[in-house]
mmCIF file of C-alpha atoms in Angstrom:
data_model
loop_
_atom_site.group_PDB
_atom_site.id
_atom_site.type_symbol
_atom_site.label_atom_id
_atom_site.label_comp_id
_atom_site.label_asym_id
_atom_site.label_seq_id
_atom_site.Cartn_x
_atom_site.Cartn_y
_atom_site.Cartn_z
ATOM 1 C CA UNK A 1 0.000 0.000 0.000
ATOM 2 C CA UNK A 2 2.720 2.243 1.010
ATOM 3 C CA UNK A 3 4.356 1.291 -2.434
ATOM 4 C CA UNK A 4 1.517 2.317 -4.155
ATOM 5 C CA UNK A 5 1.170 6.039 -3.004
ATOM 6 C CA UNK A 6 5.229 6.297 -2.792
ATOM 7 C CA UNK A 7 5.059 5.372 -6.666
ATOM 8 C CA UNK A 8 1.774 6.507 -8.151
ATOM 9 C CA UNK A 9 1.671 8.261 -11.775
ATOM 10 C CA UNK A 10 -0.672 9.319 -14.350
ATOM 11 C CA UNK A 11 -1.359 8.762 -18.107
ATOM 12 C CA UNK A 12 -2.861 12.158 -19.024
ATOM 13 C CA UNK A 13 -5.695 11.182 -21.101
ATOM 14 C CA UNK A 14 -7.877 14.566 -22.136
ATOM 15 C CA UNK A 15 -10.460 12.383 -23.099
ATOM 16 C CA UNK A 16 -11.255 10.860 -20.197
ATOM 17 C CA UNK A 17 -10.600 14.159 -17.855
ATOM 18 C CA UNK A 18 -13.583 15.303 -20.360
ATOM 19 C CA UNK A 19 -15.651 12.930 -19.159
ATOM 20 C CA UNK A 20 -14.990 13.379 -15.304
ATOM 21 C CA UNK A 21 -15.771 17.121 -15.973
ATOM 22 C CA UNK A 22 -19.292 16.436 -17.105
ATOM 23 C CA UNK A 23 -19.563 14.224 -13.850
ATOM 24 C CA UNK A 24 -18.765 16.257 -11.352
ATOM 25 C CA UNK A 25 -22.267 18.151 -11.532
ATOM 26 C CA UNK A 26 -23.874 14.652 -10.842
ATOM 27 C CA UNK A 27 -21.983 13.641 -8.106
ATOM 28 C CA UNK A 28 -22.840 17.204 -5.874
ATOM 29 C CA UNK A 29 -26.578 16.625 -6.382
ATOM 30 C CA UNK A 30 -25.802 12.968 -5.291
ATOM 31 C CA UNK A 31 -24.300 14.192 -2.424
ATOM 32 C CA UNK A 32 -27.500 16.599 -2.164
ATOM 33 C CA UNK A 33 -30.007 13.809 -2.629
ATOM 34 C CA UNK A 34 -28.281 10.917 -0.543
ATOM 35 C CA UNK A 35 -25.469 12.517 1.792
ATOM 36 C CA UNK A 36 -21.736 12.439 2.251
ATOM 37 C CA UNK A 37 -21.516 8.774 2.234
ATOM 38 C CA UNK A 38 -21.409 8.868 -1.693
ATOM 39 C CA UNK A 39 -18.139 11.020 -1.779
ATOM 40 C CA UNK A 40 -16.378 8.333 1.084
ATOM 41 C CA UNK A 41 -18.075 5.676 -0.966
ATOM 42 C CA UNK A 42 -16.334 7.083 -4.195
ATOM 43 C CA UNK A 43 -13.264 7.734 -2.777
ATOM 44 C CA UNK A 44 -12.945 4.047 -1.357
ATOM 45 C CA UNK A 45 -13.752 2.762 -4.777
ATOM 46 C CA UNK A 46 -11.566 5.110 -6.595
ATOM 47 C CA UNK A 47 -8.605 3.820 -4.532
ATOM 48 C CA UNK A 48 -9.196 0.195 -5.072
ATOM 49 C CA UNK A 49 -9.459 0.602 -8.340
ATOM 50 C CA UNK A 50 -6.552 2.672 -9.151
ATOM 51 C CA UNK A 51 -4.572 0.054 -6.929
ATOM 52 C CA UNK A 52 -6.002 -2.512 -8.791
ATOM 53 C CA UNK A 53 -4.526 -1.633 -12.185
ATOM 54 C CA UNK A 54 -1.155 -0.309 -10.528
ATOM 55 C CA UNK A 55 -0.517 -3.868 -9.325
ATOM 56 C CA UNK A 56 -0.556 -4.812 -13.471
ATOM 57 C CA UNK A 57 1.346 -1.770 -14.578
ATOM 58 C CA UNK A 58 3.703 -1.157 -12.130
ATOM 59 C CA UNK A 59 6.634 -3.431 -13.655
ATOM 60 C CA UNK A 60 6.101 -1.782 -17.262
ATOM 61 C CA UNK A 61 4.885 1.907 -17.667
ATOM 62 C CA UNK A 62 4.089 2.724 -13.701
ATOM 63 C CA UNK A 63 1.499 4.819 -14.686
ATOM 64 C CA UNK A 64 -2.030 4.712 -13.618
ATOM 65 C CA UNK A 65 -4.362 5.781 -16.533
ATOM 66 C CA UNK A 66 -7.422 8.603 -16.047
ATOM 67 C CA UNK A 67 -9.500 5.402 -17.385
ATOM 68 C CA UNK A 68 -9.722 3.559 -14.015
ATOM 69 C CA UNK A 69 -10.644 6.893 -12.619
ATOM 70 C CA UNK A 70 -13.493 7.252 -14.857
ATOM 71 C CA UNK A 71 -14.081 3.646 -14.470
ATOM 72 C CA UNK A 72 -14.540 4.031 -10.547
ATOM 73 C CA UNK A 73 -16.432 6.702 -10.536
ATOM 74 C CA UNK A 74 -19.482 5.275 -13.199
ATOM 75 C CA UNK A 75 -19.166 2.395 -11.114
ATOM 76 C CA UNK A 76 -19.719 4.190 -7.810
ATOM 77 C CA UNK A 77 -22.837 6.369 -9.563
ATOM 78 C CA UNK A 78 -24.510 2.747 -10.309
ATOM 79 C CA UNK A 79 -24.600 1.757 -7.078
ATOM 80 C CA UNK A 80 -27.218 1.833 -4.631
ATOM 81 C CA UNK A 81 -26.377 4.661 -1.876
ATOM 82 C CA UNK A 82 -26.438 1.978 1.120
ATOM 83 C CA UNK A 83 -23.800 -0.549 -1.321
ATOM 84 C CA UNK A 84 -21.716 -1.500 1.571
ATOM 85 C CA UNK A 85 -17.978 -0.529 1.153
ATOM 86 C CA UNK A 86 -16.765 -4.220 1.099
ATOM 87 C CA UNK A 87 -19.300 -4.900 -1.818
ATOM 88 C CA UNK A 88 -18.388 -1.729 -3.480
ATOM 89 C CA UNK A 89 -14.477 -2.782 -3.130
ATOM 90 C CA UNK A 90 -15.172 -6.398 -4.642
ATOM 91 C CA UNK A 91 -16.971 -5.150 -7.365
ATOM 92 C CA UNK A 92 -14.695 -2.559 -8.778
ATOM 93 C CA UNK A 93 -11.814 -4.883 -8.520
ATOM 94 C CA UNK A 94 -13.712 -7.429 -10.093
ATOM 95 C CA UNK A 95 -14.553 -5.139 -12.860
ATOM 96 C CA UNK A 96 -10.950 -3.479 -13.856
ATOM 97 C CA UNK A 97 -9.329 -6.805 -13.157
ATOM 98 C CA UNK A 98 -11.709 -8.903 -15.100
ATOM 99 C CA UNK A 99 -13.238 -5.920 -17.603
ATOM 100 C CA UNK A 100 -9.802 -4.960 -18.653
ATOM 101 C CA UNK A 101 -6.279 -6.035 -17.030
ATOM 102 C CA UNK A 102 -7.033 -9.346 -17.988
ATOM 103 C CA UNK A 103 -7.543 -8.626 -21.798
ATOM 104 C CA UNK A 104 -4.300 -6.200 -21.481
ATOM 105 C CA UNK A 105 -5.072 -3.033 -20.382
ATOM 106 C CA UNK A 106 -6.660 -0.204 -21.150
ATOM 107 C CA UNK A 107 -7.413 -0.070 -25.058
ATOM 108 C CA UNK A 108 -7.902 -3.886 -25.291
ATOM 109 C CA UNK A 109 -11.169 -4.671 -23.023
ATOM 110 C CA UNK A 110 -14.097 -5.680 -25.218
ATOM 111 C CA UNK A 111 -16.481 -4.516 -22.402
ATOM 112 C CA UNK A 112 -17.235 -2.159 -20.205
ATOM 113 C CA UNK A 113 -15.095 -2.517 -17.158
ATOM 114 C CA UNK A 114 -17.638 -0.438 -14.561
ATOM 115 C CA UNK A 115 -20.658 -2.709 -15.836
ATOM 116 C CA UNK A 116 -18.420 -5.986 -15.494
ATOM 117 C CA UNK A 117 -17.865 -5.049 -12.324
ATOM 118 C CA UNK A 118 -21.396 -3.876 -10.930
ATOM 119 C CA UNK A 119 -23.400 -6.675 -13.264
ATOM 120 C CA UNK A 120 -20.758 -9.126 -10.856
ATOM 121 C CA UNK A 121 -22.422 -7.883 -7.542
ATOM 122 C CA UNK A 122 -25.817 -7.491 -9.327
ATOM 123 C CA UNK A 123 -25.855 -11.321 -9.715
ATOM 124 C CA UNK A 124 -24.115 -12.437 -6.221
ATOM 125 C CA UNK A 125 -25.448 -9.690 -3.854
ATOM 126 C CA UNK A 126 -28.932 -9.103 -5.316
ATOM 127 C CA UNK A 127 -30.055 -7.652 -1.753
ATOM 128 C CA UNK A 128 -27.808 -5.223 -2.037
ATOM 129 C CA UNK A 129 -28.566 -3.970 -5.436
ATOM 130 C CA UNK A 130 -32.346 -4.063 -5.709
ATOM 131 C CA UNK A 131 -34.085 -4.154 -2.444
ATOM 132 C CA UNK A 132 -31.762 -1.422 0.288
ATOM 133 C CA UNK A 133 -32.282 1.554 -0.966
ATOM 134 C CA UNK A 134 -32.196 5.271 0.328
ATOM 135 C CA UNK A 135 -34.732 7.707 0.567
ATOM 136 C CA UNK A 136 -33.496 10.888 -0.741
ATOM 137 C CA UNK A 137 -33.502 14.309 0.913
ATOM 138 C CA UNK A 138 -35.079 17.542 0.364
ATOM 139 C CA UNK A 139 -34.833 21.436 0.834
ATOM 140 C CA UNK A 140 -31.862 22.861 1.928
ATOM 141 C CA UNK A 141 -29.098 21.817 2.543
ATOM 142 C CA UNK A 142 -30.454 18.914 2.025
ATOM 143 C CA UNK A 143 -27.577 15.427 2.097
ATOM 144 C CA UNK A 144 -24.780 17.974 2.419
ATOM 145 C CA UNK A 145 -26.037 18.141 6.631
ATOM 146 C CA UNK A 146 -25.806 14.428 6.590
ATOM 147 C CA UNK A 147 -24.234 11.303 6.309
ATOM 148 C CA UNK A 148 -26.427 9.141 4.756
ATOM 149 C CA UNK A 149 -30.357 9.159 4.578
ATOM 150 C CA UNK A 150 -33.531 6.236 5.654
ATOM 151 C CA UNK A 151 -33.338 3.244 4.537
ATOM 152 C CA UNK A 152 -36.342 2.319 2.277
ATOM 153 C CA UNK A 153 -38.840 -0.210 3.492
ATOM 154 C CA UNK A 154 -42.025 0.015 1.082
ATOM 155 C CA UNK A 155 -42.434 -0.701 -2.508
ATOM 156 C CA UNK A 156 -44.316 2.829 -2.472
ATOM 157 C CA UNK A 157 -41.297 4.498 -2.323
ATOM 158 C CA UNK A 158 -38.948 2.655 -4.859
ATOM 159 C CA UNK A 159 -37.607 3.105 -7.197
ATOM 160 C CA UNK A 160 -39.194 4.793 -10.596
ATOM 161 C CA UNK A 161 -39.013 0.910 -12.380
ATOM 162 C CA UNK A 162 -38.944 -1.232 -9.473
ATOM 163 C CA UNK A 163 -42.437 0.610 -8.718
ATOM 164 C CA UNK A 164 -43.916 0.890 -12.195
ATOM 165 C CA UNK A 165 -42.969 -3.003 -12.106
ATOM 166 C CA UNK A 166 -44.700 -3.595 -9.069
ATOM 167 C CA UNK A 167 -47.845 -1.580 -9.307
ATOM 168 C CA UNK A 168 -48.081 0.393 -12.092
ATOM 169 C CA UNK A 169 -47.939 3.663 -10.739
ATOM 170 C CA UNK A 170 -45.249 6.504 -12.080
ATOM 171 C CA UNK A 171 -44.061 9.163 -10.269
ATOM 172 C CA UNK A 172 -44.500 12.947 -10.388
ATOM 173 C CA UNK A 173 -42.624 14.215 -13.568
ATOM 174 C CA UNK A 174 -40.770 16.831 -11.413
ATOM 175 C CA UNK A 175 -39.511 14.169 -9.398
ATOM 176 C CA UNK A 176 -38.001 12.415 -12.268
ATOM 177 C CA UNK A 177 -36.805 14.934 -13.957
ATOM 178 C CA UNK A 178 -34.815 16.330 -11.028
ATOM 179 C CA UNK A 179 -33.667 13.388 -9.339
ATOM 180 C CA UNK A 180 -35.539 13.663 -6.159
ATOM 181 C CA UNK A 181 -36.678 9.665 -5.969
ATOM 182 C CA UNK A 182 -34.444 6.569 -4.490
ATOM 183 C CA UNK A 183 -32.232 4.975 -7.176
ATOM 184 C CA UNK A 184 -29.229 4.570 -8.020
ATOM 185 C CA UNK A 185 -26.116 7.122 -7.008
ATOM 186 C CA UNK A 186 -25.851 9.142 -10.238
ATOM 187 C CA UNK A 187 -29.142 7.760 -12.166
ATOM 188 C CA UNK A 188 -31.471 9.674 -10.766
ATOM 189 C CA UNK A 189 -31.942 13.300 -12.001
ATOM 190 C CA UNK A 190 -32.436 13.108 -15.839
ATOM 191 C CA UNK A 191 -31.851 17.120 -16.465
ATOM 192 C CA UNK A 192 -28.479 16.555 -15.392
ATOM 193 C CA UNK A 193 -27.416 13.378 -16.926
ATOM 194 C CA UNK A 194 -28.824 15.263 -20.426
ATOM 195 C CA UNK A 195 -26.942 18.582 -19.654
ATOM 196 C CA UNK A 196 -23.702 16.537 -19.320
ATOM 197 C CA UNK A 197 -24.871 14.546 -22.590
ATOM 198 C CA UNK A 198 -24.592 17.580 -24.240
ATOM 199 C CA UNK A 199 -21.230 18.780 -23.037
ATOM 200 C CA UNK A 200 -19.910 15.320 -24.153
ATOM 201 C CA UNK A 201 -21.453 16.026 -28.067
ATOM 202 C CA UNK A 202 -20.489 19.048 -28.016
ATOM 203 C CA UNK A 203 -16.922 18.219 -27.056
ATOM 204 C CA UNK A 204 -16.782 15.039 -29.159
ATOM 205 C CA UNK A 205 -16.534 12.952 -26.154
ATOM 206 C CA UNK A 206 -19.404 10.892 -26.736
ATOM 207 C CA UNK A 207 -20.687 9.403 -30.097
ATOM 208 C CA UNK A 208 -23.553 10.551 -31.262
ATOM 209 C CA UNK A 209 -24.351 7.890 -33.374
ATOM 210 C CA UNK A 210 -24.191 5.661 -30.189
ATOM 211 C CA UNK A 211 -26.541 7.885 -28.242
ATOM 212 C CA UNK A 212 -29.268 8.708 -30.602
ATOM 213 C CA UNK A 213 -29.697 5.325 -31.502
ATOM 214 C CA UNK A 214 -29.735 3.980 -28.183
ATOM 215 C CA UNK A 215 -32.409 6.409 -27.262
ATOM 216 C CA UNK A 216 -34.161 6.386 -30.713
ATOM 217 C CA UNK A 217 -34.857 2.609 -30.673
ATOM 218 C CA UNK A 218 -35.793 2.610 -27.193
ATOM 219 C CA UNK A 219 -38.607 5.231 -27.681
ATOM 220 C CA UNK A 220 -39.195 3.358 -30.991
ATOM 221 C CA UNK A 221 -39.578 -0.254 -28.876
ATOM 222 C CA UNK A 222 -40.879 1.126 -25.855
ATOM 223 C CA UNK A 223 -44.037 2.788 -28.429
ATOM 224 C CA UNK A 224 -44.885 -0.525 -30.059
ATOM 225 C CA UNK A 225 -45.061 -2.598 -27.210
ATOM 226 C CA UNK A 226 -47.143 0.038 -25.289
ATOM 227 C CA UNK A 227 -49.371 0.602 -28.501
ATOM 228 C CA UNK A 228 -49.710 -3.390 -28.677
ATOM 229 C CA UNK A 229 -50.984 -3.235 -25.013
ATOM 230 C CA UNK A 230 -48.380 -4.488 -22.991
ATOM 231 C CA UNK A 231 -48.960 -2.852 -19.685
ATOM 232 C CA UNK A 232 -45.535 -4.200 -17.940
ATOM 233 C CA UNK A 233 -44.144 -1.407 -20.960
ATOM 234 C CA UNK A 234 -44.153 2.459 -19.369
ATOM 235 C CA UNK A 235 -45.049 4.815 -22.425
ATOM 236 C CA UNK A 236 -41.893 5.045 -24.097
ATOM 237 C CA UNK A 237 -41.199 9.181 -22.374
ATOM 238 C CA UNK A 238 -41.566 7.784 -19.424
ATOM 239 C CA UNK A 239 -39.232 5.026 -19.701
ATOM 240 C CA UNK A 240 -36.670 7.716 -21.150
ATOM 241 C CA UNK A 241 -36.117 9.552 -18.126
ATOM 242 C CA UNK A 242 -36.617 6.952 -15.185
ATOM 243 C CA UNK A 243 -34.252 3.930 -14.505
ATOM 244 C CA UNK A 244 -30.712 4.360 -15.867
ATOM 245 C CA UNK A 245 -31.366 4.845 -19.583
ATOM 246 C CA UNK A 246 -30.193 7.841 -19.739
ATOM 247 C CA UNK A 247 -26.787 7.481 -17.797
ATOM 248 C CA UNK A 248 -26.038 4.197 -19.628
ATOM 249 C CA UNK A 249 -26.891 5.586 -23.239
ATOM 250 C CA UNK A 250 -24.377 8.977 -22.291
ATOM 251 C CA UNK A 251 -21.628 7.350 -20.387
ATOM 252 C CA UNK A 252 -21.727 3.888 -20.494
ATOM 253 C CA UNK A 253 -22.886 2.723 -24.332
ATOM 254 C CA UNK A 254 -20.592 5.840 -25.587
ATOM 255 C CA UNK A 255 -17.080 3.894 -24.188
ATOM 256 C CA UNK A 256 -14.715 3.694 -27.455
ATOM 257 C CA UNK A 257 -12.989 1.187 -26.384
ATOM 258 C CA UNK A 258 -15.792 -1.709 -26.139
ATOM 259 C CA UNK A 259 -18.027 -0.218 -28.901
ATOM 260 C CA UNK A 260 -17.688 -0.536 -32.283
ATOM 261 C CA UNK A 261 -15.520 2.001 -34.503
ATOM 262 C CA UNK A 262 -17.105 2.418 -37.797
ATOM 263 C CA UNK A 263 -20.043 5.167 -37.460
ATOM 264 C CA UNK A 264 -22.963 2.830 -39.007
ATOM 265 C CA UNK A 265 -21.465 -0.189 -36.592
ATOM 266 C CA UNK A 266 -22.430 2.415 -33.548
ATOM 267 C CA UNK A 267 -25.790 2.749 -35.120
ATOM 268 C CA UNK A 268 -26.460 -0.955 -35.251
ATOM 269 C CA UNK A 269 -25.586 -1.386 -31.747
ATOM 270 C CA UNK A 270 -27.280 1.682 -30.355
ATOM 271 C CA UNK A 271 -30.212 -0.402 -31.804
ATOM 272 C CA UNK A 272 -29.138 -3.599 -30.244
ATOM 273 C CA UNK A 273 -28.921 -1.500 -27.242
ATOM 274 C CA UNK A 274 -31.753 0.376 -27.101
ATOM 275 C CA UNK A 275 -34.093 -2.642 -28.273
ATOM 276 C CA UNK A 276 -32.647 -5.283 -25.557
ATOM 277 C CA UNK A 277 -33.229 -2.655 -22.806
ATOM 278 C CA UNK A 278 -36.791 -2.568 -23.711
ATOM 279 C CA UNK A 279 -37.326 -6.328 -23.717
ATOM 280 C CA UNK A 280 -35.357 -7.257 -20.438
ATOM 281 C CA UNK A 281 -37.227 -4.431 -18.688
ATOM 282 C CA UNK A 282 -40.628 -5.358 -19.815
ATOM 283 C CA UNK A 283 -40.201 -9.050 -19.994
ATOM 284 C CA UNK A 284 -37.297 -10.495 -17.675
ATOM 285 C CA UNK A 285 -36.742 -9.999 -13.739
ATOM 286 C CA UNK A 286 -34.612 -7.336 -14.148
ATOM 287 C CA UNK A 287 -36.540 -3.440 -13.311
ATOM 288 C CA UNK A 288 -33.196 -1.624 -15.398
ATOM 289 C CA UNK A 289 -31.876 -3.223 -18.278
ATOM 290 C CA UNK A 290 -29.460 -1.227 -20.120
ATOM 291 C CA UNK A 291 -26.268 -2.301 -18.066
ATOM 292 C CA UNK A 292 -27.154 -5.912 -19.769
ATOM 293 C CA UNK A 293 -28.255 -4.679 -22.753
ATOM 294 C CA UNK A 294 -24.660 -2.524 -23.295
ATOM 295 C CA UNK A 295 -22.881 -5.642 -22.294
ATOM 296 C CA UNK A 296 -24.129 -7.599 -24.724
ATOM 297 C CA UNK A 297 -23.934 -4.570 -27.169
ATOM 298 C CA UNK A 298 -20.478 -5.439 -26.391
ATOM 299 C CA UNK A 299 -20.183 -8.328 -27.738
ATOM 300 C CA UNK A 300 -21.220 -8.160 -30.708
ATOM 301 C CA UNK A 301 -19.510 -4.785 -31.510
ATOM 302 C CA UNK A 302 -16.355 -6.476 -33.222
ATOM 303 C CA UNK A 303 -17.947 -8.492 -35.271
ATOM 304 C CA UNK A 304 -20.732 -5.481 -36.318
ATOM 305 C CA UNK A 305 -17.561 -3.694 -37.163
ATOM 306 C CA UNK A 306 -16.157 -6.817 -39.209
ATOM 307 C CA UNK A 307 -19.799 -6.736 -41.010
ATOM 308 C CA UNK A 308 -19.996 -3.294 -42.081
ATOM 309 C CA UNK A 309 -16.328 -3.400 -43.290
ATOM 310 C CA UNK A 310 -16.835 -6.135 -45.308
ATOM 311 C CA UNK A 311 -20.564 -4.824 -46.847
ATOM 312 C CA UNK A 312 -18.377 -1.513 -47.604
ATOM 313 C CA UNK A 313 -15.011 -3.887 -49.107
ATOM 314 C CA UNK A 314 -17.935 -5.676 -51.188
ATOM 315 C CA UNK A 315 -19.440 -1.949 -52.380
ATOM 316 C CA UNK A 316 -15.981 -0.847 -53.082
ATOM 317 C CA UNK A 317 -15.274 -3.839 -55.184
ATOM 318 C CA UNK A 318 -18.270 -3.820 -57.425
ATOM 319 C CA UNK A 319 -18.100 -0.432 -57.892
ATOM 320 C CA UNK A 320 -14.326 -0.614 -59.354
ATOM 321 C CA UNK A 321 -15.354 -3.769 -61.495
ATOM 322 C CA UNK A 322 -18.504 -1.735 -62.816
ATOM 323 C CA UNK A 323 -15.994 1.366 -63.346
ATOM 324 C CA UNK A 324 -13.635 -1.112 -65.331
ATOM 325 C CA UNK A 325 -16.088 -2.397 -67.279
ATOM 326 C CA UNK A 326 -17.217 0.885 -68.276
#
């Protein structure tokens, strides 16, 4: 441990300092909603992880990328607000170890290391993750006076999904929007998970092509189902701006390392995306959705790229044999 702090260094990546930027607005109203217990939780995290990777690098570069930071701290925002630390600690290490050192590093994981990680404690601490969670505070100052808030004990005060799921009942609009119902960490206020969308187009940070696709055939989805009278299906607005849609389209789907690289390959699996989300929430046991759906976006992003280079190879080739036959 001592080694660790005595020899830590950094990989300046602008991209990814981009990217914490457009966080840091989402973790303060975290802090507002739940208390002070997400910025211990997210420093604990943030350590582990960065240790985590500095075990693997430390004999060849030494340096610690901005990655893992980024990597900690969309893991943290996924989390339930009561996660406890040791659950938190397993899951990150879990994630960068298993999401990326394994597969060499950082520009060779073919998924997402923060949803590696958290889908890892989703399936072996399912308590954790879907029934403890906090109820947020309001006025002023709001979590910033405390701690950590009540736990939650009534399916009337769920989650936006987990109730829809349970009795078909959706929240105020206000509440939604502004992220004052239980969830998860960072999930919850959809105005600032969009605002932060749009610094990350803006700056080039995120893929557009990933995002609007994502959220296109979601909507798309969401409106058939609900028009062919599927009642476990929320109208497709709805659905847009409760559960973790939105955080997973913007921060999670957008990774360019375990999505595809050609511009029409992010289209097809924004669609993929999009489309799964809407099935597992509708249909399987699972209230969210996207974190699977983007994972298994992720594996089939290489060979979507393969598919489109080889439909434009074929193009290419017919149009110089038509050209040389003209």
């Amino acid at each position: 441990m001592k080694q660790f702090i005595k020899d830590i260094k950094f990989m300046k990546q602008a991209m990814m300092r981009k990217v914490i930027y457009a966080l840091i607005p989402i973790i303060l109203s975290a802090i507002y909603f739940f208390g002070w217990r997400v910025l211990t939780l997210l420093a604990v995290v943030s350590f582990f992880g960065a240790l985590t990777e500095w075990v693997f690098v430390r004999k060849t570069t030494g340096k610690i990328t901005e990655a893992v930071w980024v990597t900690s701290i969309l893991f943290t925002l996924t989390l339930p607000p009561s996660t406890p630390y040791w659950v938190a600690i397993i899951g990150i290490i879990f994630g960068v170890l298993f999401g990326k050192m394994v597969f060499g590093g950082f520009g060779k994981n073919p998924f997402n290391p923060a949803l590696v990680g958290r889908a890892f404690i989703y399936v072996n601490f399912p308590s954790f993750m879907t029934v403890e969670w906090i109820q947020p505070f309001n006025g002023f100052p709001g979590g910033f006076a405390h701690y950590t808030g009540q736990l939650i004990d009534t399916v009337a005060e769920a989650t936006p999904m987990l109730l829809f799921r349970s009795t078909g009942q959706m929240l105020d609009w206000n509440q939604v929007l502004l992220g004052n119902v239980s969830g998860s960490i960072g999930e919850t206020s959809a105005i600032l998970i969009l605002l932060a969308g749009i610094y990350l187009l803006v700056t080039k940070t995120a893929s557009k092509e990933t995002v609007f696709s994502v959220l296109g055939s979601f909507i798309i989805m969401s409106l058939i189902l609900t028009l062919l009278g599927f009642a476990q299906v929320p109208n497709p607005i709805y659905g847009l701006f409760s559960g973790g849609l939105l955080f997973g389209a913007i921060f999670m789907a957008t990774d360019p390392i375990s999505s595809p690289k050609t511009k029409e390959g992010r289209v097809v699996y924004g669609i993929i995306i999009g489309v799964v989300t809407v099935i597992i929430r509708g249909f399987a046991l699972f209230a969210g959705g996207i974190m699977f759906a983007i994972l298994i976006g992720n594996t089939f992003a290489p060979i979507i790229d393969e598919a489109v280079n080889a439909l434009k190879a074929s193009k290419k080739a017919k149009l110089a044999k038509e050209v040389s036959h003209g």
